[in-house]
Coordinates of C-alpha atoms (C1' of nucleotides) in Angstrom, one line a residue:
Chain A
M1 CA 23.2 157.7 153.8
D2 CA 22.1 161.4 153.0
S3 CA 25.5 162.7 153.2
D4 CA 25.1 165.0 150.4
T5 CA 22.4 167.0 152.4
S6 CA 24.7 167.8 155.1
R7 CA 27.4 168.3 152.6
V8 CA 25.4 170.6 150.7
S9 CA 24.1 172.7 153.7
S10 CA 27.6 172.7 155.1
R11 CA 29.0 174.0 152.2
P12 CA 26.3 176.4 150.5
S13 CA 26.8 177.3 146.8
S14 CA 26.1 180.9 147.2
P15 CA 27.7 182.0 150.8
E16 CA 26.6 185.6 151.4
V17 CA 28.1 186.9 148.3
D18 CA 27.4 190.5 149.4
D19 CA 28.8 190.3 152.7
I20 CA 32.1 188.7 151.1
F21 CA 32.6 191.1 148.4
M22 CA 31.7 194.0 150.9
S23 CA 34.1 192.9 153.5
A24 CA 36.9 191.9 150.8
L25 CA 36.3 195.3 149.2
K26 CA 36.5 197.1 152.6
K27 CA 39.9 195.2 153.3
S28 CA 40.8 196.3 149.8
V29 CA 40.1 199.9 150.4
H30 CA 41.6 200.1 153.8
G31 CA 45.4 199.4 153.3
F32 CA 45.5 196.1 151.9
S33 CA 48.5 195.3 150.2
G34 CA 47.8 192.0 148.4
A35 CA 47.2 191.5 145.0
V36 CA 43.8 189.8 145.0
S37 CA 42.0 188.4 147.6
S38 CA 39.1 185.8 147.3
T39 CA 36.2 184.3 149.4
Q40 CA 38.4 181.1 150.1
S41 CA 41.4 183.1 151.3
D42 CA 42.2 186.3 152.7
S43 CA 45.9 186.4 152.0
P44 CA 47.4 186.3 148.4
S45 CA 49.4 183.5 149.1
E46 CA 46.6 181.2 149.3
I47 CA 44.8 182.1 145.8
P48 CA 45.0 179.3 143.6
G49 CA 46.5 181.3 140.6
L50 CA 49.1 183.0 142.9
R51 CA 50.3 180.4 145.0
G52 CA 54.2 180.4 145.4
L53 CA 54.5 183.8 143.7
S54 CA 56.6 186.5 144.8
A55 CA 55.3 190.2 145.8
A56 CA 56.8 191.1 142.4
D57 CA 55.1 188.3 140.4
E58 CA 51.9 189.2 141.8
E59 CA 52.4 192.9 140.8
A60 CA 53.2 191.7 137.2
L61 CA 50.1 189.6 137.5
A62 CA 48.0 192.5 138.5
L63 CA 49.5 194.7 135.8
R64 CA 48.8 192.0 133.0
M65 CA 45.1 192.2 134.2
A66 CA 44.5 195.8 133.4
S67 CA 44.7 197.3 129.9
K68 CA 47.6 200.2 129.5
K69 CA 45.2 203.1 130.1
D70 CA 44.3 200.9 133.2
R71 CA 47.3 200.6 134.2
K72 CA 47.7 204.3 134.5
L73 CA 44.5 205.1 135.8
L74 CA 43.7 202.3 138.3
S75 CA 45.2 201.5 141.7
E76 CA 46.2 198.0 143.2
N77 CA 43.1 198.3 145.4
E78 CA 40.9 199.5 142.6
L79 CA 42.1 196.5 140.4
Q80 CA 41.2 194.3 143.2
A81 CA 38.1 195.7 143.6
I82 CA 37.3 194.9 139.8
R83 CA 38.3 191.2 140.6
L84 CA 36.1 190.7 143.6
K85 CA 33.1 192.5 141.8
I86 CA 33.9 189.9 138.8
N87 CA 34.2 187.1 141.1
S88 CA 31.1 188.2 142.8
R89 CA 29.1 188.2 139.6
E90 CA 30.6 184.6 138.7
R91 CA 29.4 183.1 142.1
K92 CA 26.1 184.5 141.4
R93 CA 26.1 183.1 137.9
M94 CA 27.0 179.5 139.1
H95 CA 24.6 179.7 142.1
D96 CA 21.7 180.7 139.4
L97 CA 23.1 177.7 137.5
N98 CA 22.7 175.4 140.5
V99 CA 19.3 176.6 141.3
A100 CA 18.1 175.7 138.1
M101 CA 19.9 172.4 138.4
D102 CA 18.0 171.7 141.4
G103 CA 14.6 172.5 139.6
L104 CA 15.6 170.1 137.2
R105 CA 16.1 167.8 139.9
E106 CA 12.7 168.3 141.4
V107 CA 10.7 167.4 138.1
M108 CA 12.9 164.2 137.5
P109 CA 11.1 161.2 138.4
Y110 CA 13.2 160.4 141.0
A111 CA 12.7 159.8 144.7
H112 CA 13.5 162.8 146.9
G113 CA 13.4 161.4 150.2
P114 CA 16.0 162.4 152.7
S115 CA 17.4 158.9 152.3
V116 CA 18.1 159.4 148.5
R117 CA 21.4 160.8 147.6
K118 CA 21.1 164.2 145.5
L119 CA 21.8 163.7 142.0
S120 CA 25.1 164.8 140.7
K121 CA 25.1 167.3 138.0
I122 CA 26.2 165.1 135.1
A123 CA 23.5 162.3 136.3
T124 CA 21.0 165.2 136.5
L125 CA 21.5 166.2 132.8
L126 CA 21.9 162.4 131.4
L127 CA 18.8 161.2 133.3
A128 CA 16.9 164.5 132.1
R129 CA 18.0 163.8 128.4
N130 CA 16.7 160.0 128.5
Y131 CA 13.4 161.1 130.3
I132 CA 12.7 163.7 127.7
L133 CA 13.5 161.0 124.9
M134 CA 11.3 158.5 126.8
L135 CA 8.3 161.3 127.1
S136 CA 8.5 161.8 123.4
N137 CA 8.4 158.1 122.3
S138 CA 5.4 157.8 124.4
L139 CA 4.0 160.6 123.0
E140 CA 4.2 159.2 119.6
E141 CA 3.1 155.7 120.5
M142 CA -0.2 157.4 121.9
K143 CA -0.6 159.4 118.6
R144 CA -0.1 156.4 116.7
L145 CA -2.5 154.4 118.7
V146 CA -5.4 157.0 118.8
S147 CA -4.8 157.3 114.8
E148 CA -5.2 153.8 114.7
I149 CA -8.0 153.6 117.0
Y150 CA -10.0 156.3 115.8
G151 CA -8.5 156.8 112.3
S152 CA -10.5 156.5 109.2
S153 CA -9.6 152.9 108.6
G154 CA -10.3 152.1 112.1
H155 CA -11.4 148.4 111.3
H156 CA -10.3 147.3 114.7
G157 CA -10.6 148.8 117.9
G158 CA -8.8 146.3 119.7
F159 CA -5.2 146.9 121.1
H160 CA -2.9 145.2 118.9
P161 CA 0.6 144.0 120.2
S162 CA 2.5 145.4 117.2
T163 CA 1.5 148.8 118.4
C164 CA 3.5 148.5 121.2
G165 CA 6.7 147.1 119.5
T166 CA 8.9 149.8 121.4
M167 CA 6.9 149.8 124.5
T168 CA 8.8 146.7 125.9
H169 CA 8.0 147.5 129.7
A170 CA 5.4 146.0 132.1
G171 CA 2.3 147.9 132.7
P172 CA -0.2 149.8 130.8
V173 CA 2.1 151.8 128.5
P174 CA 0.0 153.2 126.0
G175 CA -2.2 154.6 128.2
H176 CA -0.4 157.1 130.3
P177 CA 3.3 157.2 129.3
A178 CA 4.3 159.7 131.9
A179 CA 2.4 158.0 134.8
S180 CA 3.5 154.6 133.8
H181 CA 7.1 155.9 133.5
A182 CA 7.4 158.0 136.7
S183 CA 8.6 154.5 137.8
H184 CA 10.3 153.8 134.6
P185 CA 13.8 152.8 134.7
A186 CA 14.9 156.0 133.0
V187 CA 15.7 156.7 136.4
P188 CA 17.2 154.0 138.8
H189 CA 20.4 152.2 138.9
H190 CA 22.5 154.3 136.5
G191 CA 25.8 153.9 136.9
L192 CA 25.8 157.6 137.7
L193 CA 23.2 157.5 140.1
K194 CA 24.1 156.7 143.4
A195 CA 21.3 154.8 144.9
P196 CA 21.8 154.3 148.7
T197 CA 21.8 150.5 148.3
A198 CA 22.7 148.4 145.0
G199 CA 19.5 146.3 144.0
A200 CA 17.1 148.2 145.6
G201 CA 17.0 151.8 144.2
P202 CA 15.0 154.5 145.3
L203 CA 12.1 153.7 143.5
G204 CA 12.3 149.8 144.2
S205 CA 13.7 146.9 143.3
S206 CA 11.6 145.8 140.4
F207 CA 13.5 147.8 137.8
Q208 CA 15.7 145.8 135.8
H209 CA 16.8 148.4 133.5
W210 CA 19.6 151.1 133.4
G211 CA 22.7 149.1 133.5
V212 CA 22.0 146.9 136.3
G213 CA 25.6 145.8 137.5
T214 CA 27.1 147.6 134.4
G215 CA 26.4 151.5 135.1
M216 CA 25.5 151.6 131.3
P217 CA 22.3 153.3 130.1
C218 CA 19.2 151.1 129.7
P219 CA 19.5 149.3 126.2
C220 CA 15.7 148.7 125.9
S221 CA 14.3 150.7 123.0
M222 CA 12.2 152.9 125.2
C223 CA 15.5 154.3 126.7
Q224 CA 17.8 154.2 123.5
V225 CA 15.5 155.0 120.5
P226 CA 15.2 158.5 120.3
P227 CA 12.6 160.1 118.1
P228 CA 13.8 161.0 114.8
H229 CA 13.5 164.6 115.5
V230 CA 15.6 164.5 118.4
S231 CA 17.9 162.0 116.9
S232 CA 20.6 164.5 116.4
M233 CA 20.6 165.0 120.1
S234 CA 21.6 161.6 120.8
S235 CA 25.2 162.4 121.7
V236 CA 25.8 162.9 125.1
T237 CA 28.7 165.2 124.7
M238 CA 26.6 167.8 122.6
P239 CA 28.6 170.1 120.8
R240 CA 28.3 173.8 121.0
L241 CA 25.9 175.4 118.9
A242 CA 27.3 176.6 115.6
S243 CA 26.3 180.3 116.5
D244 CA 28.6 179.8 119.6
S245 CA 31.9 178.4 117.7
K246 CA 34.9 179.6 119.0
Chain B
dT1 C1' 44.2 156.9 150.4
dA2 C1' 42.2 157.4 145.8
dG3 C1' 38.6 159.2 142.9
dG4 C1' 34.2 161.7 142.3
dC5 C1' 31.9 166.3 142.9
dC6 C1' 31.9 170.4 143.7
dA7 C1' 33.0 175.8 144.6
dT8 C1' 35.5 179.1 143.4
dC9 C1' 38.9 181.9 141.1
dT10 C1' 40.7 183.5 137.0
dG11 C1' 41.5 184.6 132.0
dG12 C1' 39.9 184.7 127.4
dT13 C1' 36.1 185.5 124.3
dC14 C1' 32.0 187.1 122.7
dC15 C1' 27.8 189.8 122.9
dT16 C1' 25.0 194.1 123.8
Chain C
dA1 C1' 33.0 199.3 128.3
dG2 C1' 30.5 196.2 130.9
dG3 C1' 28.6 191.9 131.6
dA4 C1' 27.5 186.9 130.4
dC5 C1' 29.7 182.7 129.6
dC6 C1' 33.3 179.4 129.0
dA7 C1' 37.0 176.3 130.2
dG8 C1' 41.0 175.5 133.0
dA9 C1' 43.3 175.1 137.6
dT10 C1' 43.1 174.4 142.3
dG11 C1' 41.6 172.6 146.6
dG12 C1' 37.9 170.9 149.9
dC13 C1' 34.8 167.4 151.5
dC14 C1' 33.0 162.9 151.3
dT15 C1' 32.6 158.1 150.0
dA16 C1' 34.4 153.3 149.0

DNA sequence: TAGGCCATCTGGTCCT
DNA sequence: AGGACCAGATGGCCTA
């Protein structure tokens, strides 16, 4: 079931960028007459944005890519070399992004065995968000309990059920949230998480949360109630930062 | 075969 | 000016 592993290995996210760039660059310098080259295709006719374009169209496109000054100064090959350089940078950027995404996957409470399908990007992000919210909630609960037990009023040291109002999950919840939630349903059975077998996710079949049969996020308080200070981030589709308004 | 996921290319915009 | 970032387009691979 680990098709993704082979898939990843067979299609690396960052294939020898320098080699690709250099070989393409050599081609462009030594008598290459196409408008643009790419890692996926060597001939201009196979370039996504140039399919079906005539030579004249390609030339016009190349001209549009350059400023008026560039049109005078840059040859076609030079323009192509610039394009390849930009493409290479973009590949590297996306590769770095994927590395960061892998790092995020590694710290998620999700089984990493070979039989577990790799989380998709969107699943990783959604899972991470809920995990953060869950940990925040747990931390708040811990703080509240500590203040109750050791606080000034400390008239009762016993565990009061009401202090666990939002901790409806089984297990010694208040004690060690992270540990107790390493197997928390914030992980399994999400619609976006493709567990190898339904009903028996990577963390076991005991989890009844996170959209069993619905693909929807867990409706329980632990998963759904964000701390006040992060409530503004509750939207899955986060708007762009105000400073990044375009 | 349709749909999901992904890598890549590309052009535009913003930032340094 | 060059680089970073972003989003749209495109095509490949894989699974149900």
